[in-house]
Amino acid sequence: RAKAAGGNRYELADADSNARVIARHSLTNGLPAALEKGEFFIEYQPLVRLADGTVRGAEALVRWLHPVHGVLGPDQFIPLAEDTGLIVPLGRWVLEQAARQARKWRDGAEDNSEPLRVNVNLSPCQLSHATLVSDTVAVLENAGLCPSTLCLEVTENDLIGADEDALRPLRQLADLGVDIALDDFGTGYSNLSYLRRLPVSQLKLDRSFTRGMQRAPADPVDVKIVEGIVSLAHTLDLAVTVEGVETAVQADHLRMLGCDTAQGWYYARPGPPERLHTLALADAS
Ligand code: C2E
Ligand code: MG
Ligand code: MG
Ligand code: MG
């Protein structure tokens, strides 16, 4: 019986991986039409200043409302879009939408309030695409936004090994005043002196480092690591954002450790853009 079950499982796994290949194929084929048909949408997740709990902006996170499979997360289709090159037009669309949204937030805010920033993720294909700088400048101009309203997030892994030529577009954007954040920081193997050469102004510390602080007592090793990273980052004039903050205990701890900004379910899950406005207005009153 055990053997039969074992055999069965083998067969299932096989059928399963076949199904996965087919699903992958059909998802990939559906991507270009999905962009034309407007099946993608963006959720925004607030970025909160730890010092006073106010909202400083939000990260734009793309989703696909698939006619058959329902809402798909980026991990399910961004890799496919990267393989086929569709990530370039898709990424440009995300950037346009996010900039337009940031403009709406600004138009709806009090005159003297600080504008809400918007963070947009970039894929390596976009980084090496010839029109990244001119596209970004055009998007900002069309939306009437000042460059510092935008933060582009690039993962540490995508920058490892990038030479000066590869970094030039990012450096140009940084010189224009666009913020650049190093996403998923700590999951790659960049050596620390390399950090100094990158045109980044922020580190986004990966969720894996803050998981050990969700409940008291905090994992003492994680505390030491975060402490070390914050001190290094601040020495290099980099702000630290922490991802995956899910509890009040964790938020308190990270604030005491000197982290600047936090993002996570404790504050809000990714959601519609209107909600951000409500949160920011609540700060002001
Ligand atoms: P990321 O940039 O590191 O984004 C953070 C991810 O963590 C998001 O997943 C977010 O929903 C999730 N998250 C936020 N707070 C918490 C929390 O408290 N607990 C937990 N467990 N998770 C939390 P999501 O939306 O599934 O996005 C996954 C990744 O897809 C992103 O990771 C980013 O690398 C990529 N991505 C999203 N949108 C875009 C896009 O427009 N372009 C590109 N190139 N990549 C994108
Ligand atoms: Mg990100
Ligand atoms: Mg991240
Ligand atoms: Mg990530």
CSV table of C-alpha atoms and ligand atoms in Angstrom, one decimal:
chain,number,residue,atom,x,y,z
A,1,ARG,CA,0.0,0.0,0.0
A,2,ALA,CA,2.8,2.4,0.9
A,3,LYS,CA,4.5,1.4,-2.3
A,4,ALA,CA,1.4,2.1,-4.3
A,5,ALA,CA,1.0,5.4,-2.7
A,6,GLY,CA,4.6,6.2,-3.4
A,7,GLY,CA,4.2,5.2,-7.1
A,8,ASN,CA,1.1,7.3,-7.2
A,9,ARG,CA,2.9,10.3,-5.9
A,10,TYR,CA,5.6,10.0,-8.5
A,11,GLU,CA,2.9,10.0,-11.2
A,12,LEU,CA,1.2,12.9,-9.7
A,13,ALA,CA,4.4,14.9,-9.5
A,14,ASP,CA,5.1,14.2,-13.1
A,15,ALA,CA,1.6,15.2,-14.3
A,16,ASP,CA,1.9,18.3,-12.1
A,17,SER,CA,5.1,19.4,-13.6
A,18,ASN,CA,3.7,18.9,-17.1
A,19,ALA,CA,0.7,21.0,-16.1
A,20,ARG,CA,3.2,23.6,-14.9
A,21,VAL,CA,5.0,23.7,-18.2
A,22,ILE,CA,1.7,24.1,-20.1
A,23,ALA,CA,0.5,26.8,-17.6
A,24,ARG,CA,3.8,28.6,-17.9
A,25,HIS,CA,3.6,28.5,-21.7
A,26,SER,CA,0.0,29.8,-21.9
A,27,LEU,CA,0.7,32.5,-19.3
A,28,THR,CA,3.7,33.7,-21.3
A,29,ASN,CA,1.7,33.7,-24.5
A,30,GLY,CA,-1.0,35.7,-22.9
A,31,LEU,CA,1.2,38.5,-21.6
A,32,PRO,CA,1.2,40.9,-24.6
A,33,ALA,CA,-2.5,40.7,-25.1
A,34,ALA,CA,-3.0,41.2,-21.3
A,35,LEU,CA,-1.1,44.5,-21.5
A,36,GLU,CA,-3.2,45.6,-24.5
A,37,LYS,CA,-6.5,44.6,-22.8
A,38,GLY,CA,-5.6,46.4,-19.6
A,39,GLU,CA,-5.5,43.3,-17.4
A,40,PHE,CA,-2.7,44.6,-15.2
A,41,PHE,CA,-3.3,46.8,-12.2
A,42,ILE,CA,-1.2,48.2,-9.5
A,43,GLU,CA,-1.6,48.0,-5.7
A,44,TYR,CA,0.2,50.5,-3.4
A,45,GLN,CA,1.8,49.6,-0.1
A,46,PRO,CA,2.5,52.4,2.3
A,47,LEU,CA,6.0,53.3,3.4
A,48,VAL,CA,5.9,54.6,6.9
A,49,ARG,CA,8.4,56.8,8.8
A,50,LEU,CA,9.3,54.9,11.9
A,51,ALA,CA,10.1,58.0,13.9
A,52,ASP,CA,6.6,59.4,13.9
A,53,GLY,CA,4.5,56.8,12.1
A,54,THR,CA,3.5,59.1,9.2
A,55,VAL,CA,3.2,57.9,5.6
A,56,ARG,CA,6.0,59.0,3.3
A,57,GLY,CA,4.8,57.3,0.2
A,58,ALA,CA,4.1,53.9,-1.3
A,59,GLU,CA,5.6,51.1,-3.3
A,60,ALA,CA,3.8,50.2,-6.6
A,61,LEU,CA,3.3,46.5,-6.9
A,62,VAL,CA,1.9,45.1,-10.1
A,63,ARG,CA,-0.8,42.4,-10.4
A,64,TRP,CA,-2.5,40.6,-13.3
A,65,LEU,CA,-6.2,40.1,-13.2
A,66,HIS,CA,-6.2,37.0,-15.4
A,67,PRO,CA,-9.5,36.1,-17.0
A,68,VAL,CA,-9.2,32.4,-16.0
A,69,HIS,CA,-6.8,32.2,-13.0
A,70,GLY,CA,-7.9,35.3,-11.1
A,71,VAL,CA,-5.4,37.7,-9.6
A,72,LEU,CA,-1.8,36.6,-10.2
A,73,GLY,CA,1.1,38.1,-8.1
A,74,PRO,CA,4.3,39.4,-9.7
A,75,ASP,CA,6.3,36.3,-8.8
A,76,GLN,CA,4.0,34.3,-11.1
A,77,PHE,CA,4.5,36.5,-14.2
A,78,ILE,CA,7.4,38.9,-13.9
A,79,PRO,CA,10.0,36.2,-14.6
A,80,LEU,CA,8.0,35.2,-17.7
A,81,ALA,CA,7.8,38.8,-18.8
A,82,GLU,CA,11.6,39.1,-18.3
A,83,ASP,CA,12.2,36.0,-20.4
A,84,THR,CA,10.2,37.4,-23.3
A,85,GLY,CA,11.2,41.0,-23.1
A,86,LEU,CA,7.7,42.1,-22.4
A,87,ILE,CA,9.0,43.5,-19.1
A,88,VAL,CA,10.2,46.6,-20.9
A,89,PRO,CA,6.8,47.8,-22.1
A,90,LEU,CA,5.1,46.4,-18.9
A,91,GLY,CA,7.7,48.2,-16.7
A,92,ARG,CA,7.2,51.4,-18.6
A,93,TRP,CA,3.4,51.1,-18.1
A,94,VAL,CA,3.9,50.6,-14.3
A,95,LEU,CA,6.2,53.6,-14.2
A,96,GLU,CA,3.6,55.8,-16.1
A,97,GLN,CA,0.8,54.6,-13.9
A,98,ALA,CA,2.7,55.2,-10.7
A,99,ALA,CA,3.8,58.7,-11.7
A,100,ARG,CA,0.2,59.6,-12.6
A,101,GLN,CA,-0.9,58.3,-9.3
A,102,ALA,CA,1.8,60.3,-7.4
A,103,ARG,CA,0.5,63.4,-9.2
A,104,LYS,CA,-3.1,62.6,-8.1
A,105,TRP,CA,-1.9,62.3,-4.5
A,106,ARG,CA,-0.2,65.6,-4.8
A,107,ASP,CA,-3.2,67.3,-6.4
A,108,GLY,CA,-5.4,66.0,-3.6
A,109,ALA,CA,-3.1,67.0,-0.7
A,110,GLU,CA,-2.8,70.2,1.4
A,111,ASP,CA,-0.6,72.8,-0.3
A,112,ASN,CA,2.1,72.8,2.4
A,113,SER,CA,2.2,69.0,2.9
A,114,GLU,CA,5.2,67.0,1.8
A,115,PRO,CA,4.4,65.2,-1.4
A,116,LEU,CA,3.9,61.4,-1.2
A,117,ARG,CA,6.7,59.5,-2.9
A,118,VAL,CA,6.2,56.5,-5.1
A,119,ASN,CA,8.6,53.5,-5.4
A,120,VAL,CA,8.8,51.5,-8.6
A,121,ASN,CA,10.6,48.2,-9.1
A,122,LEU,CA,13.0,47.9,-12.0
A,123,SER,CA,14.0,44.6,-13.7
A,124,PRO,CA,17.6,44.1,-15.0
A,125,CYS,CA,16.3,44.2,-18.6
A,126,GLN,CA,15.0,47.7,-18.0
A,127,LEU,CA,18.3,48.7,-16.5
A,128,SER,CA,20.2,47.8,-19.6
A,129,HIS,CA,17.5,49.1,-21.9
A,130,ALA,CA,18.8,52.1,-24.0
A,131,THR,CA,15.8,54.3,-23.2
A,132,LEU,CA,15.5,54.0,-19.4
A,133,VAL,CA,16.8,57.5,-18.7
A,134,SER,CA,14.8,59.3,-21.4
A,135,ASP,CA,11.6,57.3,-20.7
A,136,THR,CA,11.9,58.1,-17.0
A,137,VAL,CA,12.5,61.8,-17.6
A,138,ALA,CA,9.5,61.9,-20.1
A,139,VAL,CA,7.2,60.1,-17.6
A,140,LEU,CA,8.1,62.6,-14.8
A,141,GLU,CA,7.6,65.5,-17.2
A,142,ASN,CA,4.3,64.3,-18.4
A,143,ALA,CA,3.1,63.8,-14.9
A,144,GLY,CA,4.5,67.2,-13.8
A,145,LEU,CA,6.5,65.6,-11.0
A,146,CYS,CA,9.8,66.5,-9.5
A,147,PRO,CA,12.3,63.7,-9.8
A,148,SER,CA,12.7,63.3,-6.0
A,149,THR,CA,9.0,62.1,-5.9
A,150,LEU,CA,10.2,58.9,-7.6
A,151,CYS,CA,12.3,56.1,-6.1
A,152,LEU,CA,13.4,53.3,-8.3
A,153,GLU,CA,14.1,50.0,-6.6
A,154,VAL,CA,16.8,47.7,-8.0
A,155,THR,CA,17.7,44.4,-6.3
A,156,GLU,CA,21.1,43.9,-4.8
A,157,ASN,CA,21.5,40.8,-7.0
A,158,ASP,CA,20.8,42.6,-10.2
A,159,LEU,CA,23.5,45.1,-9.4
A,160,ILE,CA,26.2,42.7,-8.3
A,161,GLY,CA,29.0,42.8,-10.8
A,162,ALA,CA,27.6,45.8,-12.7
A,163,ASP,CA,30.5,47.8,-14.0
A,164,GLU,CA,30.6,51.6,-14.4
A,165,ASP,CA,29.0,51.4,-17.9
A,166,ALA,CA,26.2,49.4,-16.6
A,167,LEU,CA,25.6,51.7,-13.7
A,168,ARG,CA,25.7,54.9,-15.9
A,169,PRO,CA,21.9,55.1,-16.5
A,170,LEU,CA,21.2,54.8,-12.8
A,171,ARG,CA,23.8,57.4,-12.0
A,172,GLN,CA,22.3,59.8,-14.5
A,173,LEU,CA,18.9,59.3,-12.9
A,174,ALA,CA,20.4,59.8,-9.4
A,175,ASP,CA,22.1,63.0,-10.6
A,176,LEU,CA,18.7,64.2,-11.8
A,177,GLY,CA,17.3,63.7,-8.3
A,178,VAL,CA,15.6,60.4,-8.6
A,179,ASP,CA,16.0,58.2,-5.5
A,180,ILE,CA,17.5,54.8,-6.0
A,181,ALA,CA,17.0,52.0,-3.5
A,182,LEU,CA,18.8,48.7,-3.2
A,183,ASP,CA,16.0,46.2,-2.8
A,184,ASP,CA,16.2,42.9,-1.0
A,185,PHE,CA,19.4,44.1,0.6
A,186,GLY,CA,21.3,41.3,2.4
A,187,THR,CA,20.2,38.5,0.2
A,188,GLY,CA,23.0,38.9,-2.3
A,189,TYR,CA,26.7,38.7,-1.8
A,190,SER,CA,27.9,42.1,-2.7
A,191,ASN,CA,31.0,43.1,-0.7
A,192,LEU,CA,30.4,46.1,1.4
A,193,SER,CA,33.0,48.4,-0.2
A,194,TYR,CA,31.0,47.9,-3.5
A,195,LEU,CA,28.1,49.8,-1.8
A,196,ARG,CA,30.1,53.0,-1.9
A,197,ARG,CA,30.3,52.9,-5.7
A,198,LEU,CA,26.6,52.5,-6.3
A,199,PRO,CA,24.4,55.5,-7.0
A,200,VAL,CA,21.9,54.5,-4.3
A,201,SER,CA,20.4,56.5,-1.5
A,202,GLN,CA,18.5,53.8,0.4
A,203,LEU,CA,18.8,50.2,1.4
A,204,LYS,CA,15.7,48.0,1.7
A,205,LEU,CA,16.6,45.4,4.2
A,206,ASP,CA,15.2,42.0,3.2
A,207,ARG,CA,12.4,40.6,5.2
A,208,SER,CA,14.5,37.6,6.2
A,209,PHE,CA,16.5,39.8,8.6
A,210,THR,CA,13.5,41.1,10.5
A,211,ARG,CA,11.5,37.9,10.9
A,212,GLY,CA,13.3,37.1,14.1
A,213,MET,CA,11.9,40.2,15.7
A,214,GLN,CA,8.3,39.6,15.2
A,215,ARG,CA,7.8,38.5,18.8
A,216,ALA,CA,9.7,39.2,22.0
A,217,PRO,CA,12.3,38.1,22.8
A,218,ALA,CA,13.9,39.0,19.5
A,219,ASP,CA,16.5,36.8,18.0
A,220,PRO,CA,19.7,38.3,19.4
A,221,VAL,CA,21.7,37.5,16.2
A,222,ASP,CA,19.2,39.2,14.0
A,223,VAL,CA,19.3,42.2,16.3
A,224,LYS,CA,23.1,42.4,16.0
A,225,ILE,CA,22.9,42.1,12.2
A,226,VAL,CA,20.3,44.8,11.8
A,227,GLU,CA,22.2,47.0,14.2
A,228,GLY,CA,25.4,46.5,12.1
A,229,ILE,CA,23.7,47.2,8.8
A,230,VAL,CA,22.0,50.4,10.1
A,231,SER,CA,25.2,51.7,11.4
A,232,LEU,CA,27.1,50.9,8.2
A,233,ALA,CA,24.2,52.4,6.0
A,234,HIS,CA,24.1,55.6,8.0
A,235,THR,CA,27.9,56.0,7.9
A,236,LEU,CA,27.5,55.9,4.1
A,237,ASP,CA,24.6,58.3,4.2
A,238,LEU,CA,22.1,55.7,3.1
A,239,ALA,CA,18.6,55.5,4.6
A,240,VAL,CA,17.3,52.1,5.7
A,241,THR,CA,13.9,50.8,4.9
A,242,VAL,CA,12.7,47.5,6.5
A,243,GLU,CA,10.4,45.2,4.6
A,244,GLY,CA,8.0,42.7,6.1
A,245,VAL,CA,7.1,44.4,9.3
A,246,GLU,CA,4.1,42.4,10.6
A,247,THR,CA,3.8,43.1,14.3
A,248,ALA,CA,4.0,46.1,16.7
A,249,VAL,CA,6.8,44.5,18.6
A,250,GLN,CA,8.9,44.3,15.4
A,251,ALA,CA,8.1,47.9,14.5
A,252,ASP,CA,9.1,49.2,17.9
A,253,HIS,CA,12.3,47.2,17.9
A,254,LEU,CA,13.3,48.4,14.4
A,255,ARG,CA,12.6,52.0,15.4
A,256,MET,CA,14.9,51.6,18.4
A,257,LEU,CA,17.5,50.1,16.1
A,258,GLY,CA,17.5,53.3,14.1
A,259,CYS,CA,15.8,52.1,10.9
A,260,ASP,CA,14.2,55.0,9.0
A,261,THR,CA,11.3,53.6,7.1
A,262,ALA,CA,9.1,50.5,7.4
A,263,GLN,CA,6.8,48.6,5.1
A,264,GLY,CA,4.6,45.6,6.0
A,265,TRP,CA,1.3,44.1,6.9
A,266,TYR,CA,1.4,45.7,10.3
A,267,TYR,CA,0.8,49.0,8.7
A,268,ALA,CA,-1.1,47.9,5.6
A,269,ARG,CA,-1.2,45.3,2.9
A,270,PRO,CA,-0.8,46.4,-0.7
A,271,GLY,CA,-4.1,48.0,-1.8
A,272,PRO,CA,-5.9,50.6,-3.9
A,273,PRO,CA,-4.3,54.0,-4.3
A,274,GLU,CA,-7.2,55.9,-2.7
A,275,ARG,CA,-6.5,54.3,0.6
A,276,LEU,CA,-3.1,55.9,0.8
A,277,HIS,CA,-4.7,59.2,0.6
A,278,THR,CA,-6.9,58.5,3.5
A,279,LEU,CA,-3.9,57.3,5.6
A,280,ALA,CA,-1.9,60.4,4.7
A,281,LEU,CA,-4.8,62.7,5.5
A,282,ALA,CA,-5.2,61.0,8.8
A,283,ASP,CA,-1.5,61.9,9.6
A,284,ALA,CA,-2.1,65.5,8.9
A,285,SER,CA,-5.0,65.9,11.3
B,1,C2E,P1,9.7,43.5,-3.4
B,1,C2E,O1,10.0,44.7,-4.3
B,1,C2E,O2,10.7,43.1,-2.4
B,1,C2E,O3,8.3,43.8,-2.7
B,1,C2E,C1,7.9,43.4,-1.4
B,1,C2E,C2,7.0,42.2,-1.5
B,1,C2E,O4,6.8,41.8,-0.1
B,1,C2E,C3,5.6,42.4,-2.1
B,1,C2E,O5,5.3,41.1,-2.7
B,1,C2E,C4,4.8,42.7,-0.9
B,1,C2E,O6,3.4,42.4,-1.1
B,1,C2E,C5,5.4,41.7,0.1
B,1,C2E,N1,5.1,42.2,1.5
B,1,C2E,C6,5.0,43.4,2.0
B,1,C2E,N2,4.8,43.5,3.3
B,1,C2E,C7,4.9,42.2,3.8
B,1,C2E,C8,4.8,41.6,5.1
B,1,C2E,O7,4.6,42.2,6.1
B,1,C2E,N3,4.9,40.2,5.1
B,1,C2E,C9,5.1,39.5,4.0
B,1,C2E,N4,5.2,38.2,4.2
B,1,C2E,N5,5.2,40.0,2.8
B,1,C2E,C10,5.1,41.4,2.6
B,1,C2E,P2,4.6,41.1,-4.1
B,1,C2E,O8,3.6,42.2,-4.3
B,1,C2E,O9,4.2,39.7,-4.3
B,1,C2E,O10,5.9,41.3,-5.1
B,1,C2E,C11,6.9,40.4,-5.2
B,1,C2E,C12,8.1,41.0,-6.0
B,1,C2E,O11,7.7,41.2,-7.3
B,1,C2E,C13,8.5,42.4,-5.5
B,1,C2E,O12,9.4,42.2,-4.3
B,1,C2E,C14,9.3,42.9,-6.7
B,1,C2E,O13,10.6,42.4,-6.7
B,1,C2E,C15,8.5,42.2,-7.8
B,1,C2E,N6,7.6,43.3,-8.5
B,1,C2E,C16,6.4,43.8,-8.1
B,1,C2E,N7,6.0,44.7,-8.9
B,1,C2E,C17,6.9,44.8,-9.9
B,1,C2E,C18,7.0,45.7,-11.1
B,1,C2E,O14,6.2,46.5,-11.4
B,1,C2E,N8,8.2,45.5,-11.8
B,1,C2E,C19,9.1,44.5,-11.5
B,1,C2E,N9,10.2,44.4,-12.3
B,1,C2E,N10,9.1,43.8,-10.4
B,1,C2E,C20,8.0,43.9,-9.6
B,2,MG,MG,10.6,46.4,-4.2
B,3,MG,MG,12.2,43.9,-1.5
B,4,MG,MG,11.6,41.0,-3.0
